[in-house]
Amino acid sequence: MRRKLAAGNWKMNGLSGALAEATRLADAHPAPRIDILICPPATLLSRLAGALKGSAIAVGGQDCHPADAGAHTGDISAAMLADAGAGHVILGHSERRADHGETDEDVRSRVRAAIAVGLRVIVCTGESGAERDAGETLAVVGAQLAGSVPDGMTAKTLVIAYEPVWAIGTGQVPTPDQIAGVHGFIRSRMIRRFGEETGQGIRILYGGSVTPDNAARIFAVADVDGALVGGASLKASSFSSIVRALEASV
Ligand code: PEP
């Protein structure tokens, strides 16, 4: 049985006042039946980890540099994330791939660095609108999986997120059949790559305009093991509704 995961990606949002949203969420879910994760901006990571200590909510980073340390102005290493209290890191988000030119090879080296310091990784995949229109969705996602995920991953260390770029922050959501098609494909690729047991154990999250209104419909889809949530994770009230919808799907 894969334990479901609701992961919030705050992106470049949140000043000190946002810490209260996270503690409100923790208070609302003292003993959740699923895993809950918040990935705040790096500036809040340490304080958020402190504020959530002893709660059921884990914290994570949004990116890390592949090197251990060195002359990389503005970057953050995996060890720094772990030292700040992170247990997870999102890697290869489409905004990193687009805004910072991260390639599959870049993502793969970041995954290796994160795993080396004991972080769990959420590797993001997803096609653009033009790629979907051209019928290239599975080819794009397949290439991202092959290129971004290194060998030797386990169900404990790896989570895959399917996030169609055209659905992120747009209010557009794929149909249940479209989600099922891609999640089933990712599952089969993970089994082919890592074997039946590991492949069946790796969690696959859907991401892209998940809201309290559409969460239950998405969570009813086969091979959807939770969600990576952007905008709706910023407020405790909306993220809490999504958490409840995921718990109800268990
Ligand atoms: C994301 O970018 O990871 C995301 C899912 O964003 P949103 O929920 O705002 O579409």
Coordinates of C-alpha atoms and ligand atoms in Angstrom, one line a residue:
M1 CA 0.0 0.0 0.0
R2 CA 1.4 3.4 -1.0
R3 CA 0.9 6.0 1.7
K4 CA -0.7 9.1 0.0
L5 CA 1.2 12.4 0.0
A6 CA -0.1 16.0 -0.1
A7 CA 2.8 18.2 -0.9
G8 CA 2.6 22.0 -1.0
N9 CA 5.0 24.0 -3.2
W10 CA 5.0 27.6 -2.0
K11 CA 7.3 28.7 -4.8
M12 CA 8.5 32.3 -4.4
N13 CA 5.7 33.1 -2.0
G14 CA 5.7 33.7 1.8
L15 CA 7.2 36.1 4.3
S16 CA 7.4 35.6 8.0
G17 CA 3.6 35.9 8.4
A18 CA 3.1 32.7 6.3
L19 CA 4.5 30.6 9.1
A20 CA 1.2 30.9 10.8
E21 CA -0.6 29.3 7.8
A22 CA 1.6 26.2 8.3
T23 CA 1.1 26.0 12.0
R24 CA -2.7 26.4 11.4
L25 CA -2.5 23.4 9.0
A26 CA -0.6 21.4 11.6
D27 CA -3.1 22.2 14.3
A28 CA -5.9 21.1 11.9
H29 CA -4.2 17.7 11.2
P30 CA -2.5 16.4 14.3
A31 CA -2.7 12.8 13.2
P32 CA -3.3 12.6 9.5
R33 CA -3.8 9.3 7.7
I34 CA -1.6 10.6 4.9
D35 CA 1.8 12.3 4.6
I36 CA 1.8 16.1 4.4
L37 CA 4.7 18.1 3.2
I38 CA 5.3 21.9 2.8
C39 CA 8.1 23.2 0.6
P40 CA 8.5 26.9 1.5
P41 CA 11.0 29.3 0.0
A42 CA 14.5 28.7 1.3
T43 CA 14.4 31.8 3.5
L44 CA 11.6 30.2 5.6
L45 CA 12.8 26.7 5.7
S46 CA 14.7 26.7 9.0
R47 CA 12.0 28.7 10.8
L48 CA 9.2 26.5 9.4
A49 CA 11.0 23.3 10.4
G50 CA 11.3 24.7 13.9
A51 CA 7.6 25.8 14.0
L52 CA 6.5 22.4 12.8
K53 CA 8.8 20.3 15.0
G54 CA 6.7 17.6 16.7
S55 CA 3.9 18.0 14.2
A56 CA 2.9 15.6 11.5
I57 CA 4.0 18.0 8.7
A58 CA 7.3 17.6 7.0
V59 CA 9.2 20.4 5.2
G60 CA 11.2 20.3 2.0
G61 CA 13.2 22.5 -0.4
Q62 CA 12.3 23.5 -3.9
D63 CA 15.7 22.9 -5.6
C64 CA 19.3 22.2 -4.7
H65 CA 22.7 22.5 -6.4
P66 CA 24.4 19.3 -7.5
A67 CA 27.7 20.3 -5.8
D68 CA 28.4 19.8 -2.0
A69 CA 29.7 23.4 -1.6
G70 CA 31.7 26.0 -3.4
A71 CA 31.6 29.1 -5.6
H72 CA 27.9 29.1 -6.7
T73 CA 26.5 32.4 -5.7
G74 CA 22.9 32.3 -4.8
D75 CA 22.6 28.5 -4.8
I76 CA 21.8 26.1 -2.0
S77 CA 23.3 22.6 -1.5
A78 CA 21.4 19.5 -0.6
A79 CA 23.3 19.4 2.7
M80 CA 22.2 22.9 3.5
L81 CA 18.6 22.0 3.0
A82 CA 19.0 19.0 5.3
D83 CA 20.8 21.1 7.8
A84 CA 17.9 23.6 7.8
G85 CA 15.5 20.9 8.6
A86 CA 14.3 19.6 5.2
G87 CA 13.6 16.0 4.6
H88 CA 12.6 16.3 1.0
V89 CA 13.3 18.4 -2.1
I90 CA 11.4 19.1 -5.2
L91 CA 13.6 18.7 -8.3
G92 CA 13.1 19.5 -12.0
H93 CA 10.0 21.6 -11.5
S94 CA 8.9 22.9 -14.9
E95 CA 9.5 26.5 -13.7
R96 CA 13.2 25.5 -12.9
R97 CA 13.5 23.8 -16.3
A98 CA 12.0 26.9 -18.1
D99 CA 13.4 29.8 -16.0
H100 CA 16.8 28.3 -15.3
G101 CA 17.4 26.0 -18.3
E102 CA 17.6 22.9 -16.1
T103 CA 18.1 19.8 -18.3
D104 CA 17.3 16.2 -17.5
E105 CA 21.0 15.7 -16.8
D106 CA 21.0 18.7 -14.4
V107 CA 18.0 17.2 -12.6
R108 CA 19.7 13.8 -12.4
S109 CA 22.8 15.2 -10.8
R110 CA 20.7 17.1 -8.3
V111 CA 18.8 14.0 -7.4
R112 CA 22.1 12.2 -6.8
A113 CA 23.3 15.0 -4.5
A114 CA 20.0 15.0 -2.6
I115 CA 19.9 11.3 -2.1
A116 CA 23.6 11.4 -0.9
V117 CA 22.6 13.5 2.1
G118 CA 19.5 11.5 2.9
L119 CA 16.8 13.7 1.3
R120 CA 13.8 12.2 -0.4
V121 CA 13.1 13.6 -3.8
I122 CA 10.1 14.6 -5.8
V123 CA 11.1 14.6 -9.5
C124 CA 8.7 16.6 -11.7
T125 CA 7.7 15.7 -15.2
G126 CA 5.1 17.1 -17.6
E127 CA 4.5 18.1 -21.1
S128 CA 3.7 21.6 -22.5
G129 CA 0.4 22.4 -24.2
A130 CA 2.0 22.3 -27.6
E131 CA 3.6 18.9 -26.9
R132 CA 0.2 17.5 -25.8
D133 CA -1.5 18.9 -28.9
A134 CA 1.2 17.2 -31.0
G135 CA 0.5 13.8 -29.3
E136 CA 3.9 13.8 -27.7
T137 CA 2.9 13.6 -24.0
L138 CA 4.1 10.1 -23.2
A139 CA 7.3 10.5 -25.3
V140 CA 8.1 13.7 -23.3
V141 CA 7.4 12.3 -19.9
G142 CA 9.2 9.1 -20.8
A143 CA 12.3 11.0 -21.8
Q144 CA 12.2 13.1 -18.6
L145 CA 11.9 9.9 -16.5
A146 CA 14.8 8.3 -18.3
G147 CA 17.0 11.3 -18.1
S148 CA 16.1 12.8 -14.7
V149 CA 15.9 9.8 -12.5
P150 CA 19.2 8.1 -11.7
D151 CA 19.7 4.3 -11.2
G152 CA 19.4 2.8 -7.7
M153 CA 16.3 4.7 -6.6
T154 CA 13.9 3.1 -4.0
A155 CA 10.3 3.6 -3.2
K156 CA 11.4 5.4 0.0
T157 CA 13.6 7.9 -1.7
L158 CA 11.7 8.7 -5.0
V159 CA 8.4 10.4 -5.6
I160 CA 7.4 11.3 -9.2
A161 CA 5.1 14.3 -9.9
Y162 CA 3.2 14.5 -13.2
E163 CA 2.6 18.2 -13.7
P164 CA 1.4 19.1 -17.2
V165 CA 2.9 22.6 -17.8
W166 CA -0.3 23.8 -19.4
A167 CA -2.2 23.0 -16.1
I168 CA 0.1 24.8 -13.7
G169 CA -1.5 27.9 -12.3
T170 CA -4.0 28.1 -15.2
G171 CA -7.1 26.5 -13.7
Q172 CA -7.1 24.0 -16.6
V173 CA -7.0 20.4 -15.4
P174 CA -6.6 17.3 -17.6
T175 CA -9.6 14.9 -17.7
P176 CA -9.5 11.8 -15.3
D177 CA -8.7 9.7 -18.4
Q178 CA -5.8 11.9 -19.4
I179 CA -4.4 11.7 -15.9
A180 CA -4.9 8.0 -15.7
G181 CA -3.2 7.5 -19.0
V182 CA 0.0 9.3 -17.9
H183 CA 0.1 8.0 -14.4
G184 CA -0.3 4.4 -15.7
F185 CA 2.5 5.0 -18.1
I186 CA 4.8 6.4 -15.3
R187 CA 3.9 3.3 -13.2
S188 CA 4.9 1.0 -16.0
R189 CA 8.1 2.8 -16.6
M190 CA 9.0 2.6 -12.9
I191 CA 8.3 -1.1 -12.8
R192 CA 10.3 -1.7 -16.0
R193 CA 13.2 0.3 -14.6
F194 CA 13.3 -0.7 -10.9
G195 CA 11.3 -4.0 -10.8
E196 CA 7.8 -4.9 -9.7
E197 CA 8.1 -4.2 -5.9
T198 CA 9.9 -0.9 -6.1
G199 CA 8.0 0.3 -9.2
Q200 CA 4.7 -0.5 -7.4
G201 CA 5.9 1.3 -4.3
I202 CA 7.0 4.6 -5.9
R203 CA 4.4 7.3 -5.3
I204 CA 3.1 9.3 -8.3
L205 CA 1.6 12.7 -7.5
Y206 CA -0.6 14.8 -9.8
G207 CA 0.1 18.5 -9.9
G208 CA -1.5 21.4 -11.8
S209 CA -4.4 23.6 -10.6
V210 CA -5.5 21.2 -7.8
T211 CA -8.1 22.9 -5.7
P212 CA -10.6 21.9 -3.0
D213 CA -13.2 21.7 -5.7
N214 CA -11.5 19.3 -8.0
A215 CA -9.3 17.3 -5.5
A216 CA -11.7 14.4 -4.9
R217 CA -12.2 13.8 -8.6
I218 CA -8.5 13.7 -9.2
F219 CA -7.8 11.5 -6.2
A220 CA -10.3 8.9 -7.5
V221 CA -8.0 8.3 -10.5
A222 CA -6.0 5.1 -10.5
D223 CA -2.3 5.5 -9.7
V224 CA -2.8 9.0 -8.3
D225 CA -1.0 8.8 -4.9
G226 CA -1.5 12.4 -3.9
A227 CA -0.9 15.9 -5.2
L228 CA 1.8 18.5 -5.6
V229 CA -0.1 21.7 -4.9
G230 CA 1.0 25.3 -5.7
G231 CA -1.4 28.1 -5.3
A232 CA -4.0 26.2 -3.1
S233 CA -1.2 25.2 -0.6
L234 CA -0.6 28.9 0.4
K235 CA -3.7 29.1 2.7
A236 CA -4.2 26.6 5.5
S237 CA -7.9 26.5 4.8
S238 CA -7.6 25.4 1.1
F239 CA -4.7 23.1 1.6
S240 CA -6.5 21.5 4.6
S241 CA -9.6 20.8 2.3
I242 CA -7.3 19.1 -0.2
V243 CA -5.6 17.1 2.6
R244 CA -9.1 15.9 3.8
A245 CA -10.1 14.9 0.2
L246 CA -6.9 12.8 0.0
E247 CA -7.6 11.2 3.4
A248 CA -11.1 10.4 2.2
S249 CA -9.7 8.6 -0.8
V250 CA -7.7 6.2 1.3
Ligands
PEP1 C1 3.1 23.5 -9.2 O1 3.6 24.4 -9.8 O2 3.7 22.6 -8.7 C2 1.6 23.6 -9.1 C3 1.0 22.4 -9.1 O3 1.0 24.8 -9.1 P1 -0.6 25.1 -9.1 O4 -1.2 24.1 -8.1 O5 -0.7 26.5 -8.6 O6 -1.1 24.9 -10.4

